[in-house]
Every structure is written in structure tokens, then in C-alpha cells.
Tab-separated table of C-alpha atoms in Angstrom:
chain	number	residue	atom	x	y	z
A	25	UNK	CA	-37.553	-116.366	70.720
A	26	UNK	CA	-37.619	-118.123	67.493
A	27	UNK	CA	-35.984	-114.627	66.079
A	28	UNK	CA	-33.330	-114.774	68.157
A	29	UNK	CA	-32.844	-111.312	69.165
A	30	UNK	CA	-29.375	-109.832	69.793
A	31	UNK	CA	-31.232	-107.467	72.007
A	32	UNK	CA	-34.354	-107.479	74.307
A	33	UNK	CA	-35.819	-104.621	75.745
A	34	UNK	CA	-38.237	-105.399	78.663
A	35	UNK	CA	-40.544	-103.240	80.436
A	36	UNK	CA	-42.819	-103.184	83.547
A	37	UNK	CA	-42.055	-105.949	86.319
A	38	UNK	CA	-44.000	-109.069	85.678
A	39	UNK	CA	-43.420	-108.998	81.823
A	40	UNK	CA	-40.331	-108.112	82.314
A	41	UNK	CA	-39.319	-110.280	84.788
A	42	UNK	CA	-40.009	-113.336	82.837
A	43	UNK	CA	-38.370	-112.097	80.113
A	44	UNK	CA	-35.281	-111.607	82.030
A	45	UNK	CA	-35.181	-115.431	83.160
A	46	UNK	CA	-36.432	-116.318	79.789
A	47	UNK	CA	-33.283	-114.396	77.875
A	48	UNK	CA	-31.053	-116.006	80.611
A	49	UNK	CA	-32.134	-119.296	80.274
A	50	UNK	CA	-31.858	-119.614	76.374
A	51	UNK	CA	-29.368	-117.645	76.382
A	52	UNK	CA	-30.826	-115.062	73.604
A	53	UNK	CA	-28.575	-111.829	73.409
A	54	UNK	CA	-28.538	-108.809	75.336
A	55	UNK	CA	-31.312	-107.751	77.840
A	56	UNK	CA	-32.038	-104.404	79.044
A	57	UNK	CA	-34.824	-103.502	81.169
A	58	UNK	CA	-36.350	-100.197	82.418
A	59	UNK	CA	-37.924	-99.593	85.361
A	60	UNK	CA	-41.123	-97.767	85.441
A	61	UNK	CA	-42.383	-98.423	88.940
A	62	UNK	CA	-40.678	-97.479	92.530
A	63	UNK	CA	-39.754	-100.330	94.482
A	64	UNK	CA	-41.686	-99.331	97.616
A	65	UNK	CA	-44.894	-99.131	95.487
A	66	UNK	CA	-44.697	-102.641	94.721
A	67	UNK	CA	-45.995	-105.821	96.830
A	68	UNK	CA	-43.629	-107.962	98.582
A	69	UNK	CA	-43.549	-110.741	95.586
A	70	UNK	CA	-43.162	-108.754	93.163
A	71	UNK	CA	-40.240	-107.143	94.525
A	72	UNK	CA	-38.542	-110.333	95.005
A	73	UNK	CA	-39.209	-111.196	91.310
A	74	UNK	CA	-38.221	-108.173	90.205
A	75	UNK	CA	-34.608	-108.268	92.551
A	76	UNK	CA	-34.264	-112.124	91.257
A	77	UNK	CA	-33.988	-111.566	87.514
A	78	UNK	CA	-32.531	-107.802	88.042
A	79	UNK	CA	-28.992	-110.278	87.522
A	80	UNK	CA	-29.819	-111.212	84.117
A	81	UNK	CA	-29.957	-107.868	82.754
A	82	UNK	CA	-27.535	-106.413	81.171
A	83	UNK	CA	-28.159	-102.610	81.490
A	84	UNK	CA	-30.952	-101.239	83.599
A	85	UNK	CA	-33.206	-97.514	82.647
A	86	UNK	CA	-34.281	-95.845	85.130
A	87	UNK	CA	-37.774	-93.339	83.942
A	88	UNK	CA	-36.227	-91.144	86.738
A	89	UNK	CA	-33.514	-90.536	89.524
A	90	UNK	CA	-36.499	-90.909	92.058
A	91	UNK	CA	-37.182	-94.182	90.636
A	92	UNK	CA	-33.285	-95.003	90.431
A	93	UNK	CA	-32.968	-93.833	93.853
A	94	UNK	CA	-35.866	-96.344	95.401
A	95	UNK	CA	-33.589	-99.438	93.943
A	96	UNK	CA	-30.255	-101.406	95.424
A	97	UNK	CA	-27.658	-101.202	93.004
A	98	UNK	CA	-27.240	-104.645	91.040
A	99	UNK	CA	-23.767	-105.865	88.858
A	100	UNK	CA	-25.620	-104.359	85.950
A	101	UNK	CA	-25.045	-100.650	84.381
A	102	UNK	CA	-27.499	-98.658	84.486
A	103	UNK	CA	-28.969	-95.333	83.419
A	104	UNK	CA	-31.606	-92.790	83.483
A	105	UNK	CA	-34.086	-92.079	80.531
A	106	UNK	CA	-36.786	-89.604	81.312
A	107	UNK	CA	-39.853	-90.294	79.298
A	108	UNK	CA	-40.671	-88.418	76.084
A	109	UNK	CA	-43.552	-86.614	74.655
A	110	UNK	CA	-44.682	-86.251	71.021
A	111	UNK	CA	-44.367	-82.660	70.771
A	112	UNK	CA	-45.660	-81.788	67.562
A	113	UNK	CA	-48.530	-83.560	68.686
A	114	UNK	CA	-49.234	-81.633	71.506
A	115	UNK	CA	-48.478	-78.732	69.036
A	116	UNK	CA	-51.445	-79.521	66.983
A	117	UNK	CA	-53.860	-79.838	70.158
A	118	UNK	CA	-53.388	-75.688	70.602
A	119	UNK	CA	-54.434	-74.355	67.759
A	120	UNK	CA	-57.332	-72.089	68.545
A	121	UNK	CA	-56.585	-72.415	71.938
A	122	UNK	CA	-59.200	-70.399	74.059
A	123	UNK	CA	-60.750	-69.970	77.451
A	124	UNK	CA	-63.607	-72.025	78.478
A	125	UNK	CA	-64.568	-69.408	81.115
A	126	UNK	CA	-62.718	-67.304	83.441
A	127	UNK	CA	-60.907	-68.773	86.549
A	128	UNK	CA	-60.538	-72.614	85.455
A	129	UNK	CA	-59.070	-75.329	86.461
A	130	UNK	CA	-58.646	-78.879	85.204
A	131	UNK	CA	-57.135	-82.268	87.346
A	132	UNK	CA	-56.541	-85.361	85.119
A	133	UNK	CA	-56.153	-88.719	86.723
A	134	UNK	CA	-56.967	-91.918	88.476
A	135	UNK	CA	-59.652	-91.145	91.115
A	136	UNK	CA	-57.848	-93.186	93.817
A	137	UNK	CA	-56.547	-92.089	97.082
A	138	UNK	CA	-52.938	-91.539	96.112
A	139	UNK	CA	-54.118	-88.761	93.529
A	140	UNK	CA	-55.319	-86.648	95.814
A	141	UNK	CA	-58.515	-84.857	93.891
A	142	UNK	CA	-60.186	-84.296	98.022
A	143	UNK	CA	-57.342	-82.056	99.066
A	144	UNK	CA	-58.417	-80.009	95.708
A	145	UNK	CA	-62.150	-80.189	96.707
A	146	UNK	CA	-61.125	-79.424	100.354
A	147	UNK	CA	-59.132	-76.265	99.010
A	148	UNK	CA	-61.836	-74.604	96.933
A	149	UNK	CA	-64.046	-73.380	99.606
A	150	UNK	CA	-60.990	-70.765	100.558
A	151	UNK	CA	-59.959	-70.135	96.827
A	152	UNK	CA	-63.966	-69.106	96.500
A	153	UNK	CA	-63.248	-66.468	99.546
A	154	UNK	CA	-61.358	-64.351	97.197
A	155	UNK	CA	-62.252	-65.722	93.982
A	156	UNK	CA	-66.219	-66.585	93.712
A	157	UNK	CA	-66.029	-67.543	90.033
A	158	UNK	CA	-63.431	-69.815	90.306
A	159	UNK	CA	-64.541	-73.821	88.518
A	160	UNK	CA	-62.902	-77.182	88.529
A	161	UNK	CA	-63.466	-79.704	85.926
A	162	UNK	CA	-61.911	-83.688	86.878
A	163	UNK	CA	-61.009	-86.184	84.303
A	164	UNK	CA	-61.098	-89.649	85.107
A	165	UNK	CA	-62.722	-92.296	87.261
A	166	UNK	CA	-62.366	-94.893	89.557
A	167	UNK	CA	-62.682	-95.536	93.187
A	168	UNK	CA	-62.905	-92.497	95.168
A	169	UNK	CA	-65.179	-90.460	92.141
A	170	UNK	CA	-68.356	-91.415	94.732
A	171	UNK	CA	-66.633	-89.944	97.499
A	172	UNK	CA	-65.352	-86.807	96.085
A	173	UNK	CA	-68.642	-85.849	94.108
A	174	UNK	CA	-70.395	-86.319	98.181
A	175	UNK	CA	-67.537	-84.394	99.422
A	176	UNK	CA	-68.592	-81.965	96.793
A	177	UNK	CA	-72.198	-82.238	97.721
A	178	UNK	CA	-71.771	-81.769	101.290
A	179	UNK	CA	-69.487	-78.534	100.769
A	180	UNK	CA	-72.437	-77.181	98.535
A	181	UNK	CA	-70.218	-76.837	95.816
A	182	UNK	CA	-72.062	-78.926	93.183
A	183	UNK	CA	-71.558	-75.335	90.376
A	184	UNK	CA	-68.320	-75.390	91.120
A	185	UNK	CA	-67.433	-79.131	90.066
A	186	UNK	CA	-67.755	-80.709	86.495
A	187	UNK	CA	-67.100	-84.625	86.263
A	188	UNK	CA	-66.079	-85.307	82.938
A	189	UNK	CA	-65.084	-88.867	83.683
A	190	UNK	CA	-62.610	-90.137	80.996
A	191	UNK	CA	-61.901	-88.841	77.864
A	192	UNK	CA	-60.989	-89.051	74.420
A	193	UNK	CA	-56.484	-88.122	74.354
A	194	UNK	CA	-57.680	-84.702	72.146
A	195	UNK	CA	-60.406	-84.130	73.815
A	196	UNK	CA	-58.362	-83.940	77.223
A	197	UNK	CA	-55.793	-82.628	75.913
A	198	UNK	CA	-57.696	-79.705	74.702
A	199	UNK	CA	-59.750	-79.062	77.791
A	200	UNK	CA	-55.959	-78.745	79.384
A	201	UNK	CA	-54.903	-76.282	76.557
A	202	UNK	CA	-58.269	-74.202	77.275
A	203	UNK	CA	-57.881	-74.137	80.999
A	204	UNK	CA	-56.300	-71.438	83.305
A	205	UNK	CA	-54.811	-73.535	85.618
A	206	UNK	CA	-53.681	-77.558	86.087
A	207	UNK	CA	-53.598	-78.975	89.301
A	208	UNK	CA	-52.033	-82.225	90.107
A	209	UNK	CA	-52.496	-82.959	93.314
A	210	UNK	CA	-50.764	-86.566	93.980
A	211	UNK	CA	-49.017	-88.048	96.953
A	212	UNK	CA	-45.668	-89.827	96.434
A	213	UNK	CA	-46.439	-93.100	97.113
A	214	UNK	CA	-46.672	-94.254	93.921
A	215	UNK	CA	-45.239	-91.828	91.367
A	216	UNK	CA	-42.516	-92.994	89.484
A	217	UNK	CA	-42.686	-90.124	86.752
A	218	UNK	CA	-45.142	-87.652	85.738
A	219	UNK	CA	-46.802	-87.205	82.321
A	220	UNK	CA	-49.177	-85.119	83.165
A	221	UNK	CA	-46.732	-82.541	84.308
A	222	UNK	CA	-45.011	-82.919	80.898
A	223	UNK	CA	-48.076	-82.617	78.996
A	224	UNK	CA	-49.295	-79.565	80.911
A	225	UNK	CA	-45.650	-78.080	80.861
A	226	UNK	CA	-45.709	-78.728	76.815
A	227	UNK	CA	-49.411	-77.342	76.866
A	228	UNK	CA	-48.084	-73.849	78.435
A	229	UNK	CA	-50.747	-74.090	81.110
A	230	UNK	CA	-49.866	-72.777	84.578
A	231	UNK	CA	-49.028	-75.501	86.830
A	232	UNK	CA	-49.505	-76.659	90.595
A	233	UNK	CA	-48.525	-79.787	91.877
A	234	UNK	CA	-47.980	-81.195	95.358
A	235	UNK	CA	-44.060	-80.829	96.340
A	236	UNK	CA	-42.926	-84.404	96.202
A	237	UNK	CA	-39.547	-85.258	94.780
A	238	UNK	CA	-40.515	-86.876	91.334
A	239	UNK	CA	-42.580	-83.273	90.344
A	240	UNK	CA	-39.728	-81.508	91.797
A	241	UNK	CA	-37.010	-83.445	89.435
A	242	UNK	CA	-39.851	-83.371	86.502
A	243	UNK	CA	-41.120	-79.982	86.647
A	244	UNK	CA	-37.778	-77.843	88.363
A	245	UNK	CA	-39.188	-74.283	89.138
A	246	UNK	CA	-41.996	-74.365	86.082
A	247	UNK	CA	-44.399	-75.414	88.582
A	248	UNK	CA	-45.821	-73.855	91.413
A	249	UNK	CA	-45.894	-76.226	94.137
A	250	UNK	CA	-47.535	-76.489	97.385
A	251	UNK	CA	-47.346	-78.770	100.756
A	252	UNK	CA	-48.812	-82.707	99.795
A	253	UNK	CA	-52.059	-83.258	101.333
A	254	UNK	CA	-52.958	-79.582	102.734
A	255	UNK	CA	-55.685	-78.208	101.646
A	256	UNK	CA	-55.216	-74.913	102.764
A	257	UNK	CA	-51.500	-74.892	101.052
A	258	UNK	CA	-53.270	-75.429	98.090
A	259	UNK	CA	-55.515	-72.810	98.181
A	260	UNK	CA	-52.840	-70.742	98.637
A	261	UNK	CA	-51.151	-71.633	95.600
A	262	UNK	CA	-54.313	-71.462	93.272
A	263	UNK	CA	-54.490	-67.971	94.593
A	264	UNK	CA	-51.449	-66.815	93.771
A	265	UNK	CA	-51.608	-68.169	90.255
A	266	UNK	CA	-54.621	-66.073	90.086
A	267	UNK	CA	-53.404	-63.073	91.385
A	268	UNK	CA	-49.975	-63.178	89.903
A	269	UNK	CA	-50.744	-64.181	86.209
A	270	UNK	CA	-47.563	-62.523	84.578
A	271	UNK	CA	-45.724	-64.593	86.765
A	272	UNK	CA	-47.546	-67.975	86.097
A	273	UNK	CA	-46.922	-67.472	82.958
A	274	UNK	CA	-43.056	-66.412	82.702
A	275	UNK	CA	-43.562	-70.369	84.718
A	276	UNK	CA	-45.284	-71.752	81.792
A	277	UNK	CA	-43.140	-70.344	79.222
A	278	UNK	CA	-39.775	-72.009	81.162
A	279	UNK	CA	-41.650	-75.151	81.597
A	280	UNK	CA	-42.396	-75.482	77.853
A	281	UNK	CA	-38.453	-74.631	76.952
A	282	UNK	CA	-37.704	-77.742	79.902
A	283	UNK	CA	-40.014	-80.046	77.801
A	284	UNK	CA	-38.194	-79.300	74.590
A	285	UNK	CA	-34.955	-79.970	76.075
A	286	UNK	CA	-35.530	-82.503	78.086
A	287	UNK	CA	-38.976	-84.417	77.769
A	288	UNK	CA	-38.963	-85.083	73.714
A	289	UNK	CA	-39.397	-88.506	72.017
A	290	UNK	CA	-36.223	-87.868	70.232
A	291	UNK	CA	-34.633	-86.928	73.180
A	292	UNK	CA	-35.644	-90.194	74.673
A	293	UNK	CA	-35.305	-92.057	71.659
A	294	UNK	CA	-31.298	-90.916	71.243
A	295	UNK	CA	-30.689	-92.220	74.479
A	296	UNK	CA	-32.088	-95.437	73.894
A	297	UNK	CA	-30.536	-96.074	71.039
A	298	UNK	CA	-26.860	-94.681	72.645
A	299	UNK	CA	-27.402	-97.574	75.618
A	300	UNK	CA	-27.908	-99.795	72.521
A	301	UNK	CA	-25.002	-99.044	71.029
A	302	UNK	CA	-22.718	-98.925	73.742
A	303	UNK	CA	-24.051	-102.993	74.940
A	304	UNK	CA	-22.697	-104.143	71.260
A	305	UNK	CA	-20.127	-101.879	71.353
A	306	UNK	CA	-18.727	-103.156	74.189
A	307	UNK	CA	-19.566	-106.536	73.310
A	308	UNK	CA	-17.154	-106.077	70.299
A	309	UNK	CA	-14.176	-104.868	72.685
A	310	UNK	CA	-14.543	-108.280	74.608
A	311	UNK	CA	-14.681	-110.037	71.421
A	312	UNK	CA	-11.399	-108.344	69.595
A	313	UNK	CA	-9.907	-108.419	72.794
């Protein structure tokens, strides 16, 4: 604080939490903080912390209404900012974009329960019924990736699976551009936004993911979603994608318009700045006034 700020802009609970108290104690300018995390995902300390030094902001983001919606209101204003995308980025990740091979499919994430990769693995066996050439590639690690490469095992699937672990950004990124389908699979517990969507939205890859109300607010009707934590729902939905391409598509096209509208770093940047403005411009009111 030897800067003195006018304005502090804190993010995440524990950093921002502290930073809160820290403002409020020295008495350094404006705070505003943005929630990233849903309150339910959070352990009981941290949720105290985080409803003990809510007071000293000033104006409160919100990454999402789901997120909003998961938190008490406090005597602060708040708002919602959806998270933004660099789009020319993602732009320059599709030239040349190709096929790796017919029938693909690509999950990115955390290999932890909540992501739900083994209700993917678990639908395969029915997608292979009606579609034998059909191939799933993960990307990531962590604590389930021995389970769900023996759950792979056991289902004699081993062909069918490609562990990439984690990736270089382009390199993922391009493996999503050169795949026919996405899948992300996770439970709600725990999702407070969705990049992934975004980035497979902005990508113009067709799109599954499980039907829980942050994909639903995230992804509208781009996505083609299917029951959370059925296997067989799933499999249903890969089908279809499959055997409905024009229509996957016409999904993928809408999805990428949604992103430009409403998922952009300028997008998000202009409303930052607006919730700036407003604090000193209402700061200036109680002044003249």
C-alpha cells in the first residue's frame, strides 16, 4: 500500500479476503472484489472469511448469476461480469483446421471426481454399438487418471482411449479445433463458470456438456446437453451429434456468435472499467453534495 491506490481490485477468497481487511484497516480507497468460486464449494473457514470482509467491499462481481445466486446479499452493490476470451487468439489456433480421424472426441480437464471423465468412459461402450470407430482423447491429470485408464482397461477399450495428460495452451487448443466433438462432462459441485465451454463454443466444435445450471447460463442452446452423471444419457447425446451433423453444427455456429457477444475480453473489460467508473463517480456526487 505504499501507492496508495484509489482503487483495489481483489480476486479469489483468501487473497482477497485479506485484502479486504487490509483496504479497511488503512483505509486505502475503493475495494471491489469478484467472486470466482460458489459458496457451497468452499470449506467452512473459508466461508466465514470470505462473509467477514464481504463488508469492506465496496462493489462485488459476480463471474456468473450461478455464482451470484450461491451468495447472501451484503450492503455492497454488486454485479455480474462473465469472463472473457481472447478471441483473436483463438482465431489464430484454426487456421488449417483439420480432422485428426473420423468420429473424435476430446475432454479437457482436472481428472478429479467432480469432472466426470468415468461417466464418458462408461458411455462409450453404447456409442461403439452404433458407431465402432468412434475415439476419445483426455487432457489433463490428476487423481482419478489411474482409475479411469483401469476403467478403460477393464471395458477393453484401451484403442479407443488416448491420454494426452497436460498440454501446451496451442497445442490443446488445436487438438479441440481438430476434433469432432467436445465433451465436458462435470458435475455442479464446483463450477462457478466454464471456460472450456467458451473456448470450445469460440473453437466452433460441437458441444456436449452435462445439464447443470452454470453450462446452461454459459452455453444457452449451443450445446447439446445431457442428464449429469448418466452414462447412458450421454451416449445418447454423442450419438445424436453423430448422426445429426447439420444440426451440431447450425449449434456450433450460434455458440460462436454467443461468444462474440457475450464472452470477449473487451466485453469483459468494458464492464470492468463501467463498475470503475461508476465507484468514483459516485464518490464525486457525495463529495459535491
Amino acid at each position: 500500500f505504499k501507492f496508495k491506490p484509489d482503487l483495489t481490485h481483489t480476486n479469489f477468497i483468501i487473497p482477497g479476503a485479506l485484502s479486504r481487511f487490509a483496504c479497511k484497516v488503512l483505509r486505502k480507497g475503493k475495494v471491489v472484489s469478484t467472486r470466482h468460486e460458489l459458496k457451497q464449494s468452499m470449506n467452512p473457514l473459508l466461508k466465514w472469511l470470505e462473509k467477514r470482509t464481504a463488508v469492506y467491499a465496496d462493489h462485488i462481481v459476480h463471474i456468473s448469476k450461478v455464482v451470484e445466486e450461491s451468495y447472501s446479499k451484503t450492503s455492497a452493490s454488486s454485479t455480474t461480469i462473465h469472463n472473457g476470451i481472447d478471441l483473436k487468439y483463438i482465431e489464430s489456433l484454426k487456421h488449417g483446421k483439420s480432422i485428426i480421424k473420423p468420429l473424435s472426441i476430446v475432454c479437457l480437464g482436472r481428472m478429479v471426481p467432480v469432472k466426470g471423465q468415468s461417466v464418458l468412459v462408461e458411455a462409450i461402450p453404447h456409442v461403439i454399438n452404433k458407431h465402432p470407430g468412434v475415439s476419445v482423447t483426455f487432457i489433463g491429470s490428476g487423481e482419478d487418471e489411474f482409475m479411469l485408464k483401469n476403467k478403460v482397461k477393464s471395458l477393453n477399450l484401451i484403442e479407443k482411449f488416448t491420454f494426452k495428460g497436460w498440454m501446451e495452451r496451442d497445442k490443446a487448443m488445436h487438438l479441440i479445433a481438430s476434433s469432432n466433438l467436445m465433451v465436458v462432462p462435470t458435475g455442479a459441485e464446483q463450477e462457478g463458470f466454464g471456460l472450456a465451454i467458451i473456448e470450445g463454443l469460440a473453437m466452433e466444435t460441437p458441444l456436449i456438456s452435462s445439464n447443470i445450471p452454470i453450462f446452461r447460463e454459459v452455453a444457452g442452446d449451443s450445446a447439446r446437453m445431457f442428464k449429469t452423471g448418466d452414462s447412458q444419457s450421454l451416449a445418447n447425446a454423442i450419438i445424436d451429434v453423430f448422426e445429426n451433423p447439420a444440426a451440431a453444427q447450425s449449434r456450433s455456429t450460434q455458440g460462436k456468435q454467443r461468444v462474440m457477444d457475450k464472452f470477449t475480453v473487451d466485453v469483459m473489460v468494458d464492464a470492468y472499467l463501467n463498475v470503475y467508473e461508476q465507484l468514483f463517480v459516485n464518490k464525486s456526487k457525495k463529495i459535491s453534495g
